[in-house]
GROMACS .gro file of C-alpha atoms in nm:
model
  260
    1UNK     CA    1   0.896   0.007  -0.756
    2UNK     CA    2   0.711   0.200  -1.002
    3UNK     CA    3   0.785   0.272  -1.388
    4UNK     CA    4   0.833   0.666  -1.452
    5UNK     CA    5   0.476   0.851  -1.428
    6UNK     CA    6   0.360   1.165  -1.310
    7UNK     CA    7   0.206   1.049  -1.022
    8UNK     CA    8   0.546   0.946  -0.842
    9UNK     CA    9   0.707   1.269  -0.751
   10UNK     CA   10   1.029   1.282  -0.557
   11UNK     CA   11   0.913   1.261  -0.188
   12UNK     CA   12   0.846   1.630  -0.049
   13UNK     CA   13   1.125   1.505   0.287
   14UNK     CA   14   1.358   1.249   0.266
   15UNK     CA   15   1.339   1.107   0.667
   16UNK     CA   16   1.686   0.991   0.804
   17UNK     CA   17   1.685   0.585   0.702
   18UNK     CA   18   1.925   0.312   0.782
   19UNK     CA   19   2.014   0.204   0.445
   20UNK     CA   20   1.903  -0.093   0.252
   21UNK     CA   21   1.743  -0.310   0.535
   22UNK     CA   22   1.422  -0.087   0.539
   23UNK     CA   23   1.356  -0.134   0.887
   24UNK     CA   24   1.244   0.163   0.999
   25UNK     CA   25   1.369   0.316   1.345
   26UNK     CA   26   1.129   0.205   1.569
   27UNK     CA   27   1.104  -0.175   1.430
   28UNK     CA   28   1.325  -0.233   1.742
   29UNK     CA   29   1.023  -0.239   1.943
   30UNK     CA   30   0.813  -0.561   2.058
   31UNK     CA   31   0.689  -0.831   1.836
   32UNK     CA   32   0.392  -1.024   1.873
   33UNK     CA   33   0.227  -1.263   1.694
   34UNK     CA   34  -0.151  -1.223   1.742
   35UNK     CA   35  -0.428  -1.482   1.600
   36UNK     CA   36  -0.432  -1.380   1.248
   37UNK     CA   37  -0.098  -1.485   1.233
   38UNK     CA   38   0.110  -1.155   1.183
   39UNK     CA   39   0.367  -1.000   1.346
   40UNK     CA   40   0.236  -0.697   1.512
   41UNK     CA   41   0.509  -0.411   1.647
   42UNK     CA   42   0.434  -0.326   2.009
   43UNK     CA   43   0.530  -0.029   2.191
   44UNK     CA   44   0.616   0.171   1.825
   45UNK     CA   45   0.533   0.582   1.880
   46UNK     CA   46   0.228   0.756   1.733
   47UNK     CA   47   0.267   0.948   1.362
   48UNK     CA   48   0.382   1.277   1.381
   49UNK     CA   49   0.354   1.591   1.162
   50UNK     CA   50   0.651   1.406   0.940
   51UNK     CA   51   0.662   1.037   1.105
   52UNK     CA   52   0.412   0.732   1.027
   53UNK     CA   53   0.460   0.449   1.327
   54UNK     CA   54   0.498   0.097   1.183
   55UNK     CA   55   0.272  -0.136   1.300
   56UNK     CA   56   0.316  -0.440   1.101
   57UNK     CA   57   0.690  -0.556   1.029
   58UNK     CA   58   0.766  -0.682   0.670
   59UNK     CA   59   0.552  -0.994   0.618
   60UNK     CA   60   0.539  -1.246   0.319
   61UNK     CA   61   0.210  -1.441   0.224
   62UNK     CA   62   0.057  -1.627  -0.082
   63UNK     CA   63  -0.259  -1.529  -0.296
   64UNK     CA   64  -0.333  -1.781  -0.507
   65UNK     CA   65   0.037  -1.842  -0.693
   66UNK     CA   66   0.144  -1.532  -0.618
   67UNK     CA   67   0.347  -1.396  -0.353
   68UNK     CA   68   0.306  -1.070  -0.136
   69UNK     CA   69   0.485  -0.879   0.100
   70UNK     CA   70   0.280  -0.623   0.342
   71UNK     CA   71   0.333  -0.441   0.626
   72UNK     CA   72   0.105  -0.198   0.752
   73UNK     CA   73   0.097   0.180   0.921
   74UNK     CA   74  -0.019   0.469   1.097
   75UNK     CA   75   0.038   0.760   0.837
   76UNK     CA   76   0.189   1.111   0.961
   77UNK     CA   77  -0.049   1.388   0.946
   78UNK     CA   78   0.105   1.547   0.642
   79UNK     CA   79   0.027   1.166   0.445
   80UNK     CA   80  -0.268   1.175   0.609
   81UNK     CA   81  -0.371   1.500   0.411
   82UNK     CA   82  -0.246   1.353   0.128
   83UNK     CA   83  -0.511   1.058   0.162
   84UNK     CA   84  -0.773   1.245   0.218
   85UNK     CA   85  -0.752   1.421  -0.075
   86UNK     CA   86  -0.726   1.134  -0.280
   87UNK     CA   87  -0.996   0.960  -0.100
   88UNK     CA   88  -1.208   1.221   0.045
   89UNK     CA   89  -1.586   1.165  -0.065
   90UNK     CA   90  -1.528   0.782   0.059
   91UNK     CA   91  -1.351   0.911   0.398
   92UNK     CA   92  -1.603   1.131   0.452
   93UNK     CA   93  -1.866   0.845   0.398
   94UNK     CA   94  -1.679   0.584   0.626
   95UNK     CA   95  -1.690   0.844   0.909
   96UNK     CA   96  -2.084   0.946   0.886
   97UNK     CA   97  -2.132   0.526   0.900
   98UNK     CA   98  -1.870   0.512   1.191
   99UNK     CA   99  -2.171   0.703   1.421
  100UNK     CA  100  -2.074   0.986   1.706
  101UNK     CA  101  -1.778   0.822   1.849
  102UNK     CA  102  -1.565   1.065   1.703
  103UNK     CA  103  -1.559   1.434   1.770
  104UNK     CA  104  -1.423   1.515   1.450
  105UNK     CA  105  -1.380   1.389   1.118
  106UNK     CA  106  -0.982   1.483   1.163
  107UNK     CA  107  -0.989   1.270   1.504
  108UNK     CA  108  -1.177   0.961   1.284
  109UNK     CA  109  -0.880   0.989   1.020
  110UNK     CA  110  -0.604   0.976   1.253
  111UNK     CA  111  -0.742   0.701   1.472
  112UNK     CA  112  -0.877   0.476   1.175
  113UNK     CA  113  -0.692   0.506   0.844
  114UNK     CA  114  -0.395   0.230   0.798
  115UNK     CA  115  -0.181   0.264   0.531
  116UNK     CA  116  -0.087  -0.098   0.354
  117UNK     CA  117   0.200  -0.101   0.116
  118UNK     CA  118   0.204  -0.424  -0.045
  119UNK     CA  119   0.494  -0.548  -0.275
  120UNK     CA  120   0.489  -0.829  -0.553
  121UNK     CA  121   0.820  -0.981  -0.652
  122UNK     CA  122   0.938  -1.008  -1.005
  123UNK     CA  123   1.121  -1.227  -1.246
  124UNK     CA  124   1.236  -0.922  -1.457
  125UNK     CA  125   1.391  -0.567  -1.380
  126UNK     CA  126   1.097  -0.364  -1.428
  127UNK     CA  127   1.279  -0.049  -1.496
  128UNK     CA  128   1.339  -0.194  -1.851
  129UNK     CA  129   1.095  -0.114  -2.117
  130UNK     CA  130   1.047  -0.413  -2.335
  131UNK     CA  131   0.697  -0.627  -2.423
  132UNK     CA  132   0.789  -0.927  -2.169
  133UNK     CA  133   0.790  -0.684  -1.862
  134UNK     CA  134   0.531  -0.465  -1.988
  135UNK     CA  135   0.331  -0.843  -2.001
  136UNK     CA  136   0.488  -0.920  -1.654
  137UNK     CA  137   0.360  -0.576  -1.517
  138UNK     CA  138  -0.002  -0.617  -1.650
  139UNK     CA  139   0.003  -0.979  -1.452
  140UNK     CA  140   0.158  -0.883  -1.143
  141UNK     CA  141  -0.127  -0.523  -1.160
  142UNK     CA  142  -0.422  -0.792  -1.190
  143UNK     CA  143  -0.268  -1.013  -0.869
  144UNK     CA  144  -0.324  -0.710  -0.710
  145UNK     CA  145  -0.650  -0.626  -0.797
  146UNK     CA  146  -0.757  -0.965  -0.704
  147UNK     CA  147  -0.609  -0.994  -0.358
  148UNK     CA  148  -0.775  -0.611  -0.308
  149UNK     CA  149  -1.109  -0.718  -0.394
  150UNK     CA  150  -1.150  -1.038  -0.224
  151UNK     CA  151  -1.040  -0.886   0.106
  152UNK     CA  152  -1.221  -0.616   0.068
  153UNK     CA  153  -1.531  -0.901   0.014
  154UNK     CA  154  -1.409  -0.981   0.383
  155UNK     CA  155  -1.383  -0.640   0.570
  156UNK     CA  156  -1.769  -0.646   0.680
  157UNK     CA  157  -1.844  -0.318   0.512
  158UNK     CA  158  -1.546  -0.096   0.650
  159UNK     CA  159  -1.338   0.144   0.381
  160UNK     CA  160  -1.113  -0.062   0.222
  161UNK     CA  161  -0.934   0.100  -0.147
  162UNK     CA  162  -0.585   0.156  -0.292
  163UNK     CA  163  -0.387   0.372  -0.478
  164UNK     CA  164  -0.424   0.288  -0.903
  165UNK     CA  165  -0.122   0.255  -1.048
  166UNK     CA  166  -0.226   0.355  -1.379
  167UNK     CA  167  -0.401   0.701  -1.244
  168UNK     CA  168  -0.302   0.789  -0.830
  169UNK     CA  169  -0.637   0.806  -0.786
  170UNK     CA  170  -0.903   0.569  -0.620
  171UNK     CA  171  -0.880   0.227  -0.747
  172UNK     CA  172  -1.244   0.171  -0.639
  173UNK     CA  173  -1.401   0.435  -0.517
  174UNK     CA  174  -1.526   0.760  -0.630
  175UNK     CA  175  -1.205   0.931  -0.819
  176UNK     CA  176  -1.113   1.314  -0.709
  177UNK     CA  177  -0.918   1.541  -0.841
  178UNK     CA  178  -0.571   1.476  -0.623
  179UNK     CA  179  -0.350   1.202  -0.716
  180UNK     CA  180  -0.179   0.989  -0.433
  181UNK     CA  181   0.244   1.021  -0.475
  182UNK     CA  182   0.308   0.661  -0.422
  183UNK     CA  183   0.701   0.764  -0.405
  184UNK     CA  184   0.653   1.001  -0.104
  185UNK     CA  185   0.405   0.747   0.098
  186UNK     CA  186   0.700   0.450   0.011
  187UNK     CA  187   1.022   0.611   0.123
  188UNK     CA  188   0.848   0.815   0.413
  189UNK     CA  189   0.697   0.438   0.599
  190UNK     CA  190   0.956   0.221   0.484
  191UNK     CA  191   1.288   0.384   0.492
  192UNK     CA  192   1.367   0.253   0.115
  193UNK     CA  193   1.617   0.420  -0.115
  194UNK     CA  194   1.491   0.560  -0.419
  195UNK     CA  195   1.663   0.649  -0.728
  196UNK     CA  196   1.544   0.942  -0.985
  197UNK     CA  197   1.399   0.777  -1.294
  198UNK     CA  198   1.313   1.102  -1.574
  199UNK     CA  199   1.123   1.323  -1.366
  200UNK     CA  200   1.017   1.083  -1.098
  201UNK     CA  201   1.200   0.829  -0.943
  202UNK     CA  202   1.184   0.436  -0.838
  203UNK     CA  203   1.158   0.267  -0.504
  204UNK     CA  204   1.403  -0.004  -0.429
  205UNK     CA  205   1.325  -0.276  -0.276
  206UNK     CA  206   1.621  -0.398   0.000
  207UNK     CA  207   1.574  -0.774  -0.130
  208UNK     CA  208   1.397  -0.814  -0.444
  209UNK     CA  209   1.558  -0.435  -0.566
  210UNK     CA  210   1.424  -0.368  -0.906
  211UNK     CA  211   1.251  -0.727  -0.988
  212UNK     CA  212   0.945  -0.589  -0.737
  213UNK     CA  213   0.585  -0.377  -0.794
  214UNK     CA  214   0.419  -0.201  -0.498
  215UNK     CA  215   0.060  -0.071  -0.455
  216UNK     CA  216  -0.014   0.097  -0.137
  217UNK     CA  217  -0.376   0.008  -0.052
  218UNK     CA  218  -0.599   0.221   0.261
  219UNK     CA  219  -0.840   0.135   0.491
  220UNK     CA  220  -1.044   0.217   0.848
  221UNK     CA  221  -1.100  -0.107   0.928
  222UNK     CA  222  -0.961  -0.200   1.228
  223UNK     CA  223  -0.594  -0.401   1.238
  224UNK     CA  224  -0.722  -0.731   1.403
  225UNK     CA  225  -1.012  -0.690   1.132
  226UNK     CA  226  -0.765  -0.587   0.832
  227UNK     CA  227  -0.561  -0.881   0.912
  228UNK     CA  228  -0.833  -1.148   1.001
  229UNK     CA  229  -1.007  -1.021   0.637
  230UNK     CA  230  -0.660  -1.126   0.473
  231UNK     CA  231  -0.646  -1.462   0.634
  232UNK     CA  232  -1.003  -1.546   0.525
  233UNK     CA  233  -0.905  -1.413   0.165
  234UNK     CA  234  -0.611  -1.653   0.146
  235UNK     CA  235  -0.814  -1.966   0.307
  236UNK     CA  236  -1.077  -1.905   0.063
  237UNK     CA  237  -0.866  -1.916  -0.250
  238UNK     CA  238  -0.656  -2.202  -0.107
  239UNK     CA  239  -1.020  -2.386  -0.048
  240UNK     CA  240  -1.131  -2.343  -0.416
  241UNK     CA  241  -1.384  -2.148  -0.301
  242UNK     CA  242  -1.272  -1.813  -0.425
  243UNK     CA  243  -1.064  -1.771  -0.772
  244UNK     CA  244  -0.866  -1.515  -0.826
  245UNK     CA  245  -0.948  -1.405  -1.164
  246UNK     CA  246  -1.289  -1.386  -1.078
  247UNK     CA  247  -1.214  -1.000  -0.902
  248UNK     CA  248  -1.015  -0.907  -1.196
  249UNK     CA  249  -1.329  -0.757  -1.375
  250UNK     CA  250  -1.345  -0.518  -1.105
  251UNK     CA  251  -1.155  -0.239  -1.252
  252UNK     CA  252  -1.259  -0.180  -1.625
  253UNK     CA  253  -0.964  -0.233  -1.877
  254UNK     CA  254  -0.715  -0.359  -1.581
  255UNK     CA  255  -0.499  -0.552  -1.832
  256UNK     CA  256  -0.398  -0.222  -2.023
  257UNK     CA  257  -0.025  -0.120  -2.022
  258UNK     CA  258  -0.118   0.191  -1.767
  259UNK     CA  259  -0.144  -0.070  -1.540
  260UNK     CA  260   0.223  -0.089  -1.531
   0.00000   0.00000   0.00000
């Protein structure tokens, strides 16, 4: 759920959803656990012009002392343009180093970019505008970050980068013009009810409602990669051997209030 900003438009289609549960149509489909631990939908259909397929049910995990939820998709072709807007010098980047096995940067997008929208819960409505959840928001943004960057540190060199929420743009990469609507990508994987908020509007979360902060992050690694990258993240923090402030320096001024 987002505070009021420019960058979270009302979704350009509201797709037919089944209320506050968030499971999306096809969640019906086969679960399997593979090595890395996460459930993994089987048998769910291929993004269409309007559609992004589910891949990843709703999981929880720890970073450190904070909590996550993630699941992970296939984004329609219409998000997909949206992405590579936002992300385009980087895209276009990840496929020259992918090699000729694609005929087409289009055909490298659609097979390789995963869409990750990851959820922190809260111990304040963060629709309120006070100092304590402004502080609470500026925490929960640099849990984030951390989590971002040390599985990126894992990913073996493939694209890994999310949306900022103080900007839309590129969190890490090289910034473009096009901001990414957080509100559209949200409601159009996950099904959730939004509410307008001024001239935007705020993503509900069907358990943890407005006490809960998303950032959608992107990358072309493969899933068995993306998700064996998070598992190493995890271990290494829970070792010692990685601490989570440490990635906090990687965005410049992270702690401000347009982190919120």
């Amino acid at each position: 759920r987002k505070k009021s900003r420019p960058v979270l438009r009302p979704p350009r289609r509201r797709e037919p959803g089944i209320g506050d549960s968030g499971r999306p149509p096809h969640a019906r489909a086969m679960l399997c656990e593979d090595g890395a631990g996460l459930l993994v939908l089987t048998g769910a259909p291929e993004p269409t012009g309007a559609q992004s397929a589910t891949l990843v049910a709703p999981q929880r995990m720890r970073f450190g002392g904070a909590e996550f939820e993630l699941t992970v998709h296939r984004p329609s072709r219409l998000l997909l343009a949206d992405i590579e807007l936002v992300f385009r010098p980087d895209l276009a980047h990840a496929h020259k180093a992918s090699g000729a096995g694609y005929p087409s940067r289009d055909a490298f997008l659609r097979e390789r970019v995963l869409l990750i929208p990851l959820w922190q819960p809260a111990t304040q409505d963060l629709s309120v505008i006070s100092p304590e959840v402004s502080a609470e928001r500026r925490q929960l943004c640099m849990n984030f970050v951390a989590w971002i960057a040390a599985v990126r540190a894992q990913l073996g060199g493939h694209w890994l980068d999310a949306s900022d929420p103080r900007s839309g743009q590129a969190m890490f990469g090289t910034p473009t013009t096009a901001t990414y609507n957080e509100l559209d990508g949200l409601t159009q994987c996950l099904k959730y009810h939004f509410e307008p908020f001024g001239c935007c509007g705020i993503v509900i979360h069907p358990q943890w409602r407005y006490n809960a902060y998303p950032v959608t992050v992107f990358t072309t690694a493969p899933l068995l990669v993306l998700q064996a990258a998070i598992e190493a993240a995890a271990a290494s923090v829970a070792a010692g051997a990685l601490a989570p402030a440490a990635h906090v320096g990687a965005i410049a001024d992270v702690g401000g209030d347009e982190c919120a």
